[in-house]
Amino acid sequence: MLSAIREYGAKLGGEPGFKARDIRWCIDLDGQGRLLGLLPLGDERAGVTLDRCPDMHAMNAGGKSHFLIESAQTIALHFKTGEDDKKIESAKVRHEFFSHLIAKAADKVASLTGIRTFLADEHNMDALRGKMREQRVKPTDWVTWHVNGADPRVDELVQSWWREWRRADLAIDEGMSDASLVEPMICLLSGESMVPLATHPKITGLTGVGGLAMGDVLVGCDKAAFTSFGLDQSANAAMGSVVAQQYVDGLNDLIKKHSRRLANSLVVYWFKERVPEEEDPLAFLYGLESEDQQTASALLQARNLLDAIRSGQRADLADNHYYAMTLSGAAGRVMVRDWMEGPFAGLVENVVSWFDDLSVVDIFSGAIARDPKFFEVCLALIRNDRNKSISENLKKLPAVNASTLWRAAAYNQHIPSPLFAQALDCFRSALLADEPFSHARIGLIKAYFARNPEGEDKSMKPYLNPEHPNPAYHCGRLLAILAGLQRAALGDVGSGVVQRFYPAASQTPGLTLGRLIANSRNHLGKLDAGLSWWYENEIASVLGQMGDAPPRVLDLQGQGLFALGYYQQLANLRAGKKTDTNDIQSGAIA
């Protein structure tokens, strides 16, 4: 896993002591260090990502700042109203360190003298703080510089000075990390002899899934329980500074540019060879962004791509490989919750199977429902509050459940029984509350049977299957027909057959459906002869599929088949299929 991430990060050209940062503002100075303005970068939502930003080591020790590029709070002592006195004092210490480092660098690099002059002039600093307040700069926003129209960050002399200062501060030779670790070891990733890093750079971007704003550690051993053989800190997973920076740069880049939210965790994924989004099978799962792509079937796109690979038209994709990991943060550590990898063609095939198994008839149009996005399948496992956003609703879904669904989609695995039970419970609750149908939810129930671990169930079809071999399915069909009969005879009666009898009928059909059939005689008498005959014929046809009598009791799987039978029969009735009776086509049945 780390080797694959490191390989990805190596392509970014990272180097210890430098990292990419999201910069929101730029302090513009003339050559003499006079303030010309404070320039916003990016848009109102985000700044711009700048690489080669100097990155200070051992920041946890306190009192340090990064070199050249820092927060508005550290550079300008810009605070929010009512800031805590301790935080102000701490920021002043970091500001002094920052100013001292700039002054020291300016002694060697002429392009930094303007910044040194500016920082030493309190009037200029007051003016800068005034502009920051005026432009509503956040104290935590990252800030860079332009001096006389040039960016000192990319100045080779500035970068060279930073390398030399960092090397001296670490008191080591180039390529090593901590002077206290003098015994060479074999690097876990490169296999070369080196002095291991004591602490690794942090992973950023996990704040939305339990991570810390300051970053989280992927490799770290700060507790006695994590150490062995007398080794301290990260020597327990020995890596040199270069390879450690590569895996950190790689993972940070993946989180920023190639990640997807998965309930309370984050999935990052990439391919050995670059794949455009319109050919990205995992993007099909999540739902493509452009309107043109959204109107096309994800299943059709995935199937066309698979056909192109199999026919040799896309031989370039046949040898590709994918990698995916599921992450979250916990107490300052990166939690790797899942790791997947495999051939690209196999992934496309699994995505095709996923949409095939989820496909179900649309309850309104009678056509196949739109391919569900992955978050919609996740929402199928929970009761949704319409007054809350999608992200707020998804917080109720345990990360392990979302991860299990993700693995089922990418690896073509079966749907575990507990998730099936959750989807079924939510289907029943929504039905009784007269909430809109979730096509993703009924599709997930169908996928459970289609992916039965005891063997694929060929009887599972998107549309109504009158020849389904299981009586439980036909019990659900019968309830839908009886509900339609009641509505055709009496109109909207509020709490009808479904709201009053669905739970009992889906669990003990043998004890419930008989009474409902007997009562249906009263409803048949209120219809005209043609429609009455049609309903009688439909009821008799369904009863004929049950054998001698409806099952007395249904287990969990039987209740799932009942739900599928009910839903697909209802969709069939609403679409007006198998009859040309005007009353049915005009909506007498709903």
Coordinates of C-alpha atoms in Angstrom, one line a residue:
M1 CA 0.0 0.0 0.0
L2 CA 2.7 2.5 1.1
S3 CA 4.8 1.5 -1.9
A4 CA 2.0 2.3 -4.3
I5 CA 1.3 5.7 -2.7
R6 CA 5.1 6.5 -2.7
E7 CA 5.3 5.6 -6.4
Y8 CA 2.4 8.0 -7.0
G9 CA 4.1 10.7 -4.9
A10 CA 7.4 10.3 -6.6
K11 CA 5.9 11.5 -9.8
L12 CA 5.0 14.8 -8.2
G13 CA 8.7 15.6 -7.7
G14 CA 8.4 16.2 -4.0
E15 CA 11.3 17.0 -1.8
P16 CA 11.8 17.0 2.1
G17 CA 11.3 20.5 3.4
F18 CA 8.8 21.5 0.7
K19 CA 5.1 20.9 0.3
A20 CA 2.1 22.2 -1.7
R21 CA -0.3 24.5 0.2
D22 CA -3.6 26.2 -0.5
I23 CA -2.7 29.9 -0.4
R24 CA -5.5 32.5 -0.1
W25 CA -3.7 35.9 -0.1
C26 CA -0.6 37.6 -1.4
I27 CA 1.2 40.5 0.2
D28 CA 2.4 42.7 -2.7
L29 CA 5.5 44.8 -1.9
D30 CA 7.8 47.0 -4.0
G31 CA 11.5 46.6 -4.1
Q32 CA 12.0 48.8 -1.0
G33 CA 9.5 46.9 1.1
R34 CA 6.6 49.3 0.8
L35 CA 3.1 47.8 0.9
L36 CA 1.4 48.0 -2.5
G37 CA -1.7 45.9 -1.7
L38 CA -3.1 42.6 -0.4
L39 CA -4.2 40.5 -3.3
P40 CA -6.8 37.7 -3.0
L41 CA -5.9 34.4 -4.7
G42 CA -8.4 31.9 -6.2
D43 CA -12.1 32.6 -5.6
E44 CA -14.3 33.3 -2.6
R45 CA -14.4 29.6 -1.7
A46 CA -10.8 28.6 -2.0
G47 CA -7.3 29.9 -2.8
V48 CA -4.8 28.5 -5.2
T49 CA -2.5 25.5 -4.6
L50 CA 1.2 26.5 -4.8
D51 CA 3.9 23.9 -4.7
R52 CA 7.5 24.2 -3.3
C53 CA 6.3 26.0 -0.2
P54 CA 9.0 25.7 2.6
D55 CA 7.8 23.3 5.3
M56 CA 9.3 23.5 8.7
H57 CA 10.2 20.3 10.6
A58 CA 9.4 19.6 14.3
M59 CA 6.5 22.1 14.5
N60 CA 5.1 20.2 17.5
A61 CA 8.0 21.4 19.6
G62 CA 6.3 24.8 19.6
G63 CA 7.7 28.3 19.0
K64 CA 8.5 27.7 15.4
S65 CA 6.9 28.9 12.2
H66 CA 7.2 27.9 8.6
F67 CA 9.6 29.9 6.4
L68 CA 8.4 32.5 4.0
I69 CA 4.8 31.3 3.7
E70 CA 2.6 31.3 6.8
S71 CA -0.8 32.1 8.2
A72 CA -2.1 35.7 8.4
Q73 CA -2.0 35.3 12.2
T74 CA 1.7 34.4 12.3
I75 CA 2.9 36.9 9.6
A76 CA 0.8 40.0 10.6
L77 CA -0.4 39.2 14.2
H78 CA -3.9 39.3 12.7
F79 CA -6.4 37.9 15.2
K80 CA -10.1 37.4 15.4
T81 CA -12.0 39.5 17.8
G82 CA -11.8 38.3 21.4
E83 CA -8.9 35.9 20.7
D84 CA -7.6 34.0 23.8
D85 CA -4.6 35.7 25.4
K86 CA -2.5 32.5 25.5
K87 CA -3.1 32.0 21.7
I88 CA -2.0 35.7 21.1
E89 CA 1.2 35.2 23.1
S90 CA 1.9 31.9 21.3
A91 CA 1.4 33.6 17.9
K92 CA 3.8 36.4 18.9
V93 CA 6.5 33.9 19.6
R94 CA 5.9 32.3 16.2
H95 CA 5.9 35.8 14.6
E96 CA 9.3 36.6 16.1
F97 CA 10.7 33.3 14.8
F98 CA 9.3 34.0 11.4
S99 CA 10.7 37.5 11.3
H100 CA 14.1 36.3 12.5
L101 CA 14.2 33.6 9.9
I102 CA 13.4 36.0 7.1
A103 CA 16.0 38.5 8.3
K104 CA 18.6 35.7 8.4
A105 CA 17.8 34.6 4.9
A106 CA 17.9 38.2 3.6
D107 CA 21.5 38.5 4.7
K108 CA 22.3 35.9 2.0
V109 CA 19.5 36.4 -0.5
A110 CA 18.9 40.0 -1.8
S111 CA 15.4 39.3 -3.1
L112 CA 14.2 38.9 0.6
T113 CA 15.4 42.3 1.8
G114 CA 12.1 43.9 0.9
I115 CA 10.2 41.5 3.2
R116 CA 12.7 42.0 6.0
T117 CA 12.3 45.8 5.7
F118 CA 8.5 45.5 5.7
L119 CA 8.4 43.2 8.8
A120 CA 10.6 45.6 10.7
D121 CA 8.4 48.6 10.0
E122 CA 5.5 48.7 12.5
H123 CA 3.6 51.3 10.4
N124 CA 3.6 48.9 7.4
M125 CA 2.4 46.1 9.7
D126 CA -0.5 48.2 11.0
A127 CA -1.5 49.0 7.4
L128 CA -1.4 45.3 6.5
R129 CA -3.6 44.4 9.5
G130 CA -6.0 47.1 8.5
K131 CA -6.3 45.7 4.9
M132 CA -6.7 42.2 6.4
R133 CA -9.7 43.4 8.5
E134 CA -11.1 45.3 5.6
Q135 CA -10.9 42.3 3.2
R136 CA -12.1 39.9 5.9
V137 CA -9.0 37.8 5.9
K138 CA -9.2 34.8 8.3
P139 CA -6.3 34.5 10.8
T140 CA -5.8 30.9 9.6
D141 CA -5.6 31.9 5.9
W142 CA -2.2 31.1 4.3
V143 CA -0.4 34.1 2.9
T144 CA 2.5 34.4 0.3
W145 CA 4.5 37.3 -1.0
H146 CA 5.3 39.2 -4.2
V147 CA 8.3 41.5 -4.2
N148 CA 8.8 43.9 -7.0
G149 CA 6.6 41.7 -9.2
A150 CA 8.5 38.5 -8.4
D151 CA 7.6 35.4 -6.4
P152 CA 10.4 34.7 -3.9
R153 CA 9.0 31.2 -3.4
V154 CA 10.3 30.0 -6.8
D155 CA 13.7 31.8 -6.5
E156 CA 16.4 29.2 -6.7
L157 CA 18.6 31.2 -4.3
V158 CA 15.7 31.2 -1.7
Q159 CA 15.1 27.5 -2.1
S160 CA 18.9 26.8 -1.8
W161 CA 19.1 28.9 1.4
W162 CA 16.2 27.1 2.9
R163 CA 17.8 23.7 2.1
E164 CA 21.1 24.7 3.7
W165 CA 19.4 26.2 6.8
R166 CA 17.2 23.1 7.2
R167 CA 20.1 20.8 6.9
A168 CA 22.1 22.7 9.5
D169 CA 19.1 22.9 11.8
L170 CA 18.6 19.1 11.6
A171 CA 22.4 18.7 12.2
I172 CA 22.6 15.9 9.6
D173 CA 24.0 15.2 6.2
E174 CA 21.7 15.6 3.2
G175 CA 19.2 12.7 2.9
M176 CA 19.1 11.9 6.6
S177 CA 16.7 13.1 9.2
D178 CA 17.5 13.2 12.9
A179 CA 20.9 13.5 14.4
S180 CA 19.8 11.5 17.5
L181 CA 19.2 8.4 15.3
V182 CA 22.7 7.6 14.3
E183 CA 22.4 3.9 13.6
P184 CA 21.5 3.2 9.9
M185 CA 18.6 0.9 9.2
I186 CA 17.0 -0.6 6.1
C187 CA 14.3 1.7 4.7
L188 CA 10.9 0.0 4.7
L189 CA 10.0 1.3 1.3
S190 CA 13.3 1.7 -0.7
G191 CA 15.3 -1.2 0.8
E192 CA 18.3 1.1 1.1
S193 CA 20.4 1.8 4.2
M194 CA 19.6 5.1 5.8
V195 CA 19.1 6.9 9.1
P196 CA 15.3 6.8 9.7
L197 CA 13.1 9.9 10.3
A198 CA 12.1 10.3 13.9
T199 CA 8.8 11.8 13.0
H200 CA 7.0 11.9 9.6
P201 CA 5.3 14.8 7.9
K202 CA 1.5 15.0 8.4
I203 CA -1.3 14.1 6.2
T204 CA -3.8 17.0 5.7
G205 CA -7.3 17.3 4.4
L206 CA -9.2 14.9 6.7
T207 CA -10.9 17.5 8.9
G208 CA -14.3 16.5 7.5
V209 CA -13.9 12.9 8.5
G210 CA -12.4 13.1 12.0
G211 CA -9.0 14.5 11.1
L212 CA -7.3 17.5 12.8
A213 CA -6.8 20.9 11.1
M214 CA -3.1 20.7 11.8
G215 CA -2.8 17.3 10.1
D216 CA -2.7 13.7 11.0
V217 CA 0.1 11.1 11.2
L218 CA 0.0 8.0 9.0
V219 CA 3.3 6.5 10.4
G220 CA 4.0 7.3 14.0
C221 CA 4.9 5.5 17.2
D222 CA 4.6 7.9 20.1
K223 CA 3.3 5.4 22.6
A224 CA 5.2 2.6 24.3
A225 CA 2.7 0.1 23.1
F226 CA 3.7 1.0 19.5
T227 CA 7.4 0.4 20.0
S228 CA 9.5 -2.8 20.0
F229 CA 13.1 -4.0 20.1
G230 CA 14.2 -0.8 21.9
L231 CA 13.4 1.4 18.9
D232 CA 11.9 4.9 19.4
Q233 CA 9.3 6.8 17.5
S234 CA 9.1 6.1 13.7
A235 CA 12.2 3.9 13.7
N236 CA 9.7 1.1 14.2
A237 CA 8.7 1.7 10.6
A238 CA 12.1 2.9 9.4
M239 CA 12.0 5.2 6.3
G240 CA 14.3 7.8 4.9
S241 CA 13.3 11.4 4.6
V242 CA 12.9 11.3 0.8
V243 CA 10.6 8.3 0.6
A244 CA 8.6 9.5 3.6
Q245 CA 8.1 12.9 1.8
Q246 CA 7.0 11.1 -1.3
Y247 CA 4.3 9.0 0.3
V248 CA 3.1 12.1 2.3
D249 CA 3.1 14.3 -0.8
G250 CA 1.3 11.5 -2.7
L251 CA -1.4 11.0 -0.2
N252 CA -2.0 14.7 0.3
D253 CA -2.3 15.2 -3.4
L254 CA -4.8 12.3 -3.7
I255 CA -6.9 13.6 -0.8
K256 CA -7.0 17.0 -2.4
K257 CA -7.6 16.0 -6.1
H258 CA -8.7 12.4 -6.2
S259 CA -11.0 11.7 -3.2
R260 CA -14.7 11.1 -2.7
R261 CA -16.7 11.4 0.5
L262 CA -17.9 8.0 1.7
A263 CA -20.3 8.8 4.6
N264 CA -17.9 9.4 7.6
S265 CA -14.8 8.5 5.7
L266 CA -12.9 9.4 2.5
V267 CA -12.0 7.2 -0.5
V268 CA -8.9 8.1 -2.4
Y269 CA -8.2 6.3 -5.6
W270 CA -5.9 6.5 -8.6
F271 CA -4.7 4.5 -11.6
K272 CA -1.3 3.3 -12.6
E273 CA -1.8 5.2 -15.9
R274 CA -4.0 8.3 -16.0
V275 CA -7.6 7.8 -16.9
P276 CA -9.9 10.7 -18.0
E277 CA -13.0 11.2 -15.9
E278 CA -15.3 10.2 -18.7
E279 CA -13.7 6.7 -18.6
D280 CA -13.3 6.5 -14.9
P281 CA -15.4 3.5 -13.6
L282 CA -15.3 4.8 -10.0
A283 CA -16.6 8.2 -11.2
F284 CA -19.5 6.2 -12.8
L285 CA -20.3 4.9 -9.3
Y286 CA -20.3 8.3 -7.7
G287 CA -22.1 10.0 -10.6
L288 CA -20.4 12.2 -13.2
E289 CA -20.5 15.9 -12.8
S290 CA -21.4 17.4 -16.2
E291 CA -25.0 17.6 -17.3
D292 CA -24.2 15.7 -20.5
Q293 CA -22.7 12.8 -18.6
Q294 CA -25.5 12.7 -16.1
T295 CA -28.1 12.2 -18.8
A296 CA -26.3 9.2 -20.1
S297 CA -26.7 5.9 -18.3
A298 CA -23.7 5.0 -16.1
L299 CA -24.4 1.4 -16.8
L300 CA -24.3 2.0 -20.5
Q301 CA -21.1 4.0 -20.3
A302 CA -19.4 1.3 -18.2
R303 CA -20.7 -1.5 -20.5
N304 CA -19.4 0.3 -23.6
L305 CA -16.1 0.8 -22.0
L306 CA -15.9 -2.8 -21.0
D307 CA -16.8 -3.9 -24.6
A308 CA -14.1 -1.6 -26.0
I309 CA -11.5 -3.2 -23.7
R310 CA -12.6 -6.8 -24.5
S311 CA -12.6 -6.1 -28.2
G312 CA -9.1 -4.7 -28.2
Q313 CA -10.2 -1.2 -29.1
R314 CA -8.9 0.1 -25.8
A315 CA -5.9 -2.1 -25.3
D316 CA -4.2 0.8 -23.4
L317 CA -6.8 0.3 -20.6
A318 CA -6.5 -3.5 -20.5
D319 CA -3.1 -3.3 -18.8
N320 CA -4.0 -0.5 -16.4
H321 CA -4.3 -1.0 -12.7
Y322 CA -6.3 0.8 -10.0
Y323 CA -5.7 1.5 -6.3
A324 CA -8.2 2.7 -3.7
M325 CA -8.0 3.3 0.1
T326 CA -10.6 4.4 2.6
L327 CA -9.4 6.9 5.2
S328 CA -10.6 8.8 8.2
G329 CA -9.0 10.6 11.1
A330 CA -9.0 9.6 14.8
A331 CA -7.1 11.4 17.6
G332 CA -4.4 12.8 15.3
R333 CA -3.9 9.6 13.4
V334 CA -4.8 8.5 9.9
M335 CA -7.1 5.4 10.0
V336 CA -6.8 3.2 6.9
R337 CA -10.1 1.5 6.9
D338 CA -9.8 -0.4 3.6
W339 CA -7.3 -1.0 0.8
M340 CA -8.2 -2.3 -2.7
E341 CA -6.3 -2.8 -5.9
G342 CA -6.7 -4.8 -9.1
P343 CA -6.8 -4.7 -12.9
F344 CA -8.7 -1.9 -14.5
A345 CA -10.8 -4.2 -16.7
G346 CA -11.9 -6.2 -13.7
L347 CA -13.0 -3.0 -12.0
V348 CA -15.1 -1.9 -15.1
E349 CA -16.7 -5.4 -15.1
N350 CA -17.6 -5.1 -11.4
V351 CA -19.1 -1.7 -12.0
V352 CA -21.3 -3.0 -14.8
S353 CA -22.4 -5.9 -12.5
W354 CA -23.2 -3.3 -9.7
F355 CA -25.5 -1.3 -11.9
D356 CA -27.0 -4.4 -13.4
D357 CA -27.9 -5.8 -10.0
L358 CA -29.3 -2.4 -8.8
S359 CA -31.4 -1.8 -11.8
V360 CA -35.1 -1.7 -11.1
V361 CA -38.3 -0.4 -12.8
D362 CA -39.2 3.3 -12.1
I363 CA -42.3 3.4 -10.0
F364 CA -43.6 6.3 -12.0
S365 CA -42.6 5.9 -15.6
G366 CA -42.5 2.1 -15.9
A367 CA -39.1 2.4 -17.5
I368 CA -35.8 1.4 -15.9
A369 CA -35.0 3.9 -13.2
R370 CA -31.9 6.1 -13.5
D371 CA -28.7 4.5 -12.3
P372 CA -28.3 5.5 -8.6
K373 CA -25.3 7.5 -7.5
F374 CA -23.3 5.9 -4.7
F375 CA -24.5 8.3 -2.0
E376 CA -28.1 7.4 -2.9
V377 CA -27.3 3.8 -2.2
C378 CA -25.8 4.8 1.1
L379 CA -28.9 6.8 2.0
A380 CA -31.0 3.7 1.3
L381 CA -29.7 2.3 4.6
I382 CA -31.0 5.1 6.8
R383 CA -34.2 7.0 7.5
N384 CA -33.7 10.4 5.7
D385 CA -34.7 13.7 7.3
R386 CA -36.0 15.9 4.4
N387 CA -35.1 19.0 6.4
K388 CA -31.4 18.1 6.5
S389 CA -28.8 18.1 3.8
I390 CA -27.5 14.9 2.2
S391 CA -24.2 15.2 4.1
E392 CA -26.0 15.7 7.4
N393 CA -28.2 12.6 6.7
L394 CA -25.1 10.5 5.7
K395 CA -23.5 11.3 9.1
K396 CA -26.0 8.8 10.6
L397 CA -24.5 6.0 8.5
P398 CA -21.6 4.2 10.2
A399 CA -18.4 4.4 8.2
V400 CA -18.0 0.6 8.2
N401 CA -21.4 0.2 6.4
A402 CA -20.5 2.7 3.7
S403 CA -17.1 1.0 3.3
T404 CA -18.8 -2.4 3.0
L405 CA -21.1 -1.1 0.2
W406 CA -18.1 0.4 -1.5
R407 CA -16.2 -2.9 -1.5
A408 CA -19.3 -4.7 -2.7
A409 CA -19.5 -2.4 -5.7
A410 CA -15.8 -2.4 -6.6
Y411 CA -15.1 -6.1 -5.8
N412 CA -18.5 -7.5 -6.9
Q413 CA -19.1 -8.9 -3.4
H414 CA -22.5 -9.9 -1.9
I415 CA -24.6 -7.5 0.2
P416 CA -24.3 -8.6 3.9
S417 CA -27.5 -9.6 5.6
P418 CA -27.3 -6.8 8.2
L419 CA -27.3 -4.2 5.4
F420 CA -30.1 -6.0 3.6
A421 CA -32.1 -5.9 6.9
Q422 CA -31.5 -2.2 7.3
A423 CA -32.6 -1.4 3.7
L424 CA -35.7 -3.5 4.2
D425 CA -36.6 -1.9 7.5
C426 CA -36.2 1.6 5.9
F427 CA -38.4 0.5 2.9
R428 CA -41.1 -0.7 5.2
S429 CA -41.0 2.5 7.4
A430 CA -41.0 4.8 4.4
L431 CA -44.0 2.9 2.9
L432 CA -46.0 3.2 6.1
A433 CA -45.2 6.9 6.4
D434 CA -46.3 7.3 2.7
E435 CA -42.9 8.7 1.8
P436 CA -41.7 8.7 -1.9
F437 CA -40.1 5.5 -3.0
S438 CA -36.3 5.3 -3.1
H439 CA -35.3 3.4 -6.3
A440 CA -31.8 3.0 -4.8
R441 CA -33.3 1.3 -1.8
I442 CA -35.4 -1.2 -3.6
G443 CA -32.5 -1.7 -6.0
L444 CA -30.3 -2.6 -3.1
I445 CA -32.8 -5.1 -1.8
K446 CA -32.9 -6.7 -5.3
A447 CA -29.1 -6.7 -5.4
Y448 CA -29.0 -8.7 -2.2
F449 CA -30.8 -11.6 -3.9
A450 CA -29.0 -11.1 -7.2
R451 CA -25.7 -11.5 -5.3
N452 CA -26.8 -14.3 -3.0
P453 CA -23.6 -16.0 -1.7
E454 CA -25.3 -19.4 -2.3
G455 CA -25.5 -18.6 -6.0
E456 CA -26.8 -15.9 -8.3
D457 CA -30.6 -15.7 -8.3
K458 CA -31.5 -15.5 -12.0
S459 CA -35.2 -14.8 -11.1
M460 CA -34.3 -11.3 -10.0
K461 CA -35.3 -9.0 -12.8
P462 CA -35.8 -5.2 -12.9
Y463 CA -39.4 -5.6 -13.9
L464 CA -42.3 -7.7 -12.6
N465 CA -41.6 -11.4 -12.9
P466 CA -45.0 -13.3 -12.9
E467 CA -43.0 -16.6 -13.1
H468 CA -40.9 -16.0 -9.9
P469 CA -40.5 -19.3 -8.1
N470 CA -40.9 -18.1 -4.6
P471 CA -44.4 -17.7 -3.1
A472 CA -43.2 -14.8 -0.9
Y473 CA -42.7 -12.6 -4.0
H474 CA -46.3 -13.3 -5.1
C475 CA -47.6 -12.5 -1.6
G476 CA -46.2 -9.0 -2.1
R477 CA -47.8 -8.8 -5.5
L478 CA -51.2 -9.8 -4.1
L479 CA -51.1 -7.0 -1.5
A480 CA -50.3 -4.4 -4.3
I481 CA -53.3 -5.7 -6.3
L482 CA -55.6 -5.6 -3.3
A483 CA -54.5 -2.1 -2.5
G484 CA -55.2 -1.0 -6.0
L485 CA -58.6 -2.7 -5.9
Q486 CA -59.5 -0.8 -2.7
R487 CA -58.5 2.5 -4.3
A488 CA -60.4 1.8 -7.5
A489 CA -63.6 1.0 -5.4
L490 CA -63.4 3.6 -2.7
G491 CA -60.9 6.3 -3.8
D492 CA -58.4 7.8 -1.3
V493 CA -59.4 6.4 2.1
G494 CA -56.4 7.7 4.0
S495 CA -55.0 4.8 5.9
G496 CA -55.6 2.1 3.4
V497 CA -54.8 -1.6 3.1
V498 CA -51.0 -1.0 2.8
Q499 CA -50.7 1.3 5.8
R500 CA -52.9 -1.0 8.0
F501 CA -51.7 -4.4 6.9
Y502 CA -48.3 -4.3 5.3
P503 CA -46.3 -5.3 8.4
A504 CA -48.6 -8.2 9.2
A505 CA -48.9 -9.3 5.6
S506 CA -45.2 -9.3 5.0
Q507 CA -44.4 -11.4 8.1
T508 CA -47.5 -13.7 8.4
P509 CA -49.2 -13.7 5.0
G510 CA -51.0 -16.9 5.7
L511 CA -52.9 -15.3 8.5
T512 CA -53.5 -11.9 6.9
L513 CA -54.0 -12.2 3.1
G514 CA -57.0 -14.6 3.4
R515 CA -58.9 -12.0 5.4
L516 CA -58.0 -9.3 2.8
I517 CA -59.1 -11.5 -0.1
A518 CA -62.4 -12.2 1.6
N519 CA -63.0 -8.4 2.1
S520 CA -62.1 -7.7 -1.5
R521 CA -65.4 -9.2 -2.5
N522 CA -67.1 -6.0 -1.1
H523 CA -64.8 -3.9 -3.3
L524 CA -65.4 -5.9 -6.4
G525 CA -69.1 -5.3 -6.1
K526 CA -68.5 -1.5 -6.4
L527 CA -66.7 -1.7 -9.8
D528 CA -68.1 -2.0 -13.3
A529 CA -68.1 -5.5 -14.8
G530 CA -65.0 -5.1 -16.9
L531 CA -62.8 -3.8 -14.2
S532 CA -64.2 -6.2 -11.6
W533 CA -63.4 -9.1 -14.0
W534 CA -59.9 -7.8 -14.5
Y535 CA -59.2 -7.7 -10.7
E536 CA -60.6 -11.1 -10.1
N537 CA -58.5 -12.5 -12.9
E538 CA -55.3 -10.8 -11.5
I539 CA -56.0 -12.1 -7.9
A540 CA -56.6 -15.6 -9.2
S541 CA -53.5 -15.5 -11.3
V542 CA -51.3 -14.5 -8.4
L543 CA -52.9 -17.0 -6.1
G544 CA -52.1 -19.7 -8.6
Q545 CA -48.4 -19.0 -8.2
M546 CA -48.5 -19.6 -4.4
G547 CA -49.4 -23.3 -4.5
D548 CA -52.0 -24.5 -2.0
A549 CA -51.9 -21.4 0.2
P550 CA -49.8 -18.4 1.1
P551 CA -46.9 -19.2 3.5
R552 CA -47.9 -18.9 7.1
V553 CA -44.7 -17.1 8.2
L554 CA -41.9 -15.3 6.2
D555 CA -38.3 -15.1 7.4
L556 CA -36.1 -12.0 6.6
Q557 CA -35.4 -13.2 3.0
G558 CA -39.0 -13.9 2.5
Q559 CA -39.9 -10.4 3.6
G560 CA -37.4 -9.0 1.1
L561 CA -39.0 -10.9 -1.7
F562 CA -42.4 -9.7 -0.5
A563 CA -41.2 -6.1 -0.7
L564 CA -39.9 -6.7 -4.2
G565 CA -43.1 -8.3 -5.4
Y566 CA -45.2 -5.5 -3.9
Y567 CA -43.0 -2.8 -5.5
Q568 CA -42.7 -4.4 -9.0
Q569 CA -46.5 -5.2 -9.1
L570 CA -47.3 -1.6 -8.1
A571 CA -45.0 -0.3 -10.8
N572 CA -46.7 -2.6 -13.3
L573 CA -50.2 -1.4 -12.3
R574 CA -49.2 2.2 -12.5
A575 CA -47.7 1.8 -15.9
G576 CA -51.1 0.3 -17.0
K577 CA -49.4 -2.9 -18.4
K578 CA -51.3 -6.2 -19.2
T579 CA -54.6 -4.3 -19.7
D580 CA -56.2 -1.6 -21.8
T581 CA -58.8 -0.8 -19.2
N582 CA -59.3 2.9 -19.2
D583 CA -59.9 3.2 -15.5
I584 CA -56.6 1.6 -14.8
Q585 CA -54.7 3.6 -17.4
S586 CA -56.2 6.8 -16.2
G587 CA -55.0 6.3 -12.6
A588 CA -57.7 4.4 -10.8
I589 CA -54.9 2.3 -9.5
A590 CA -52.1 4.0 -7.6

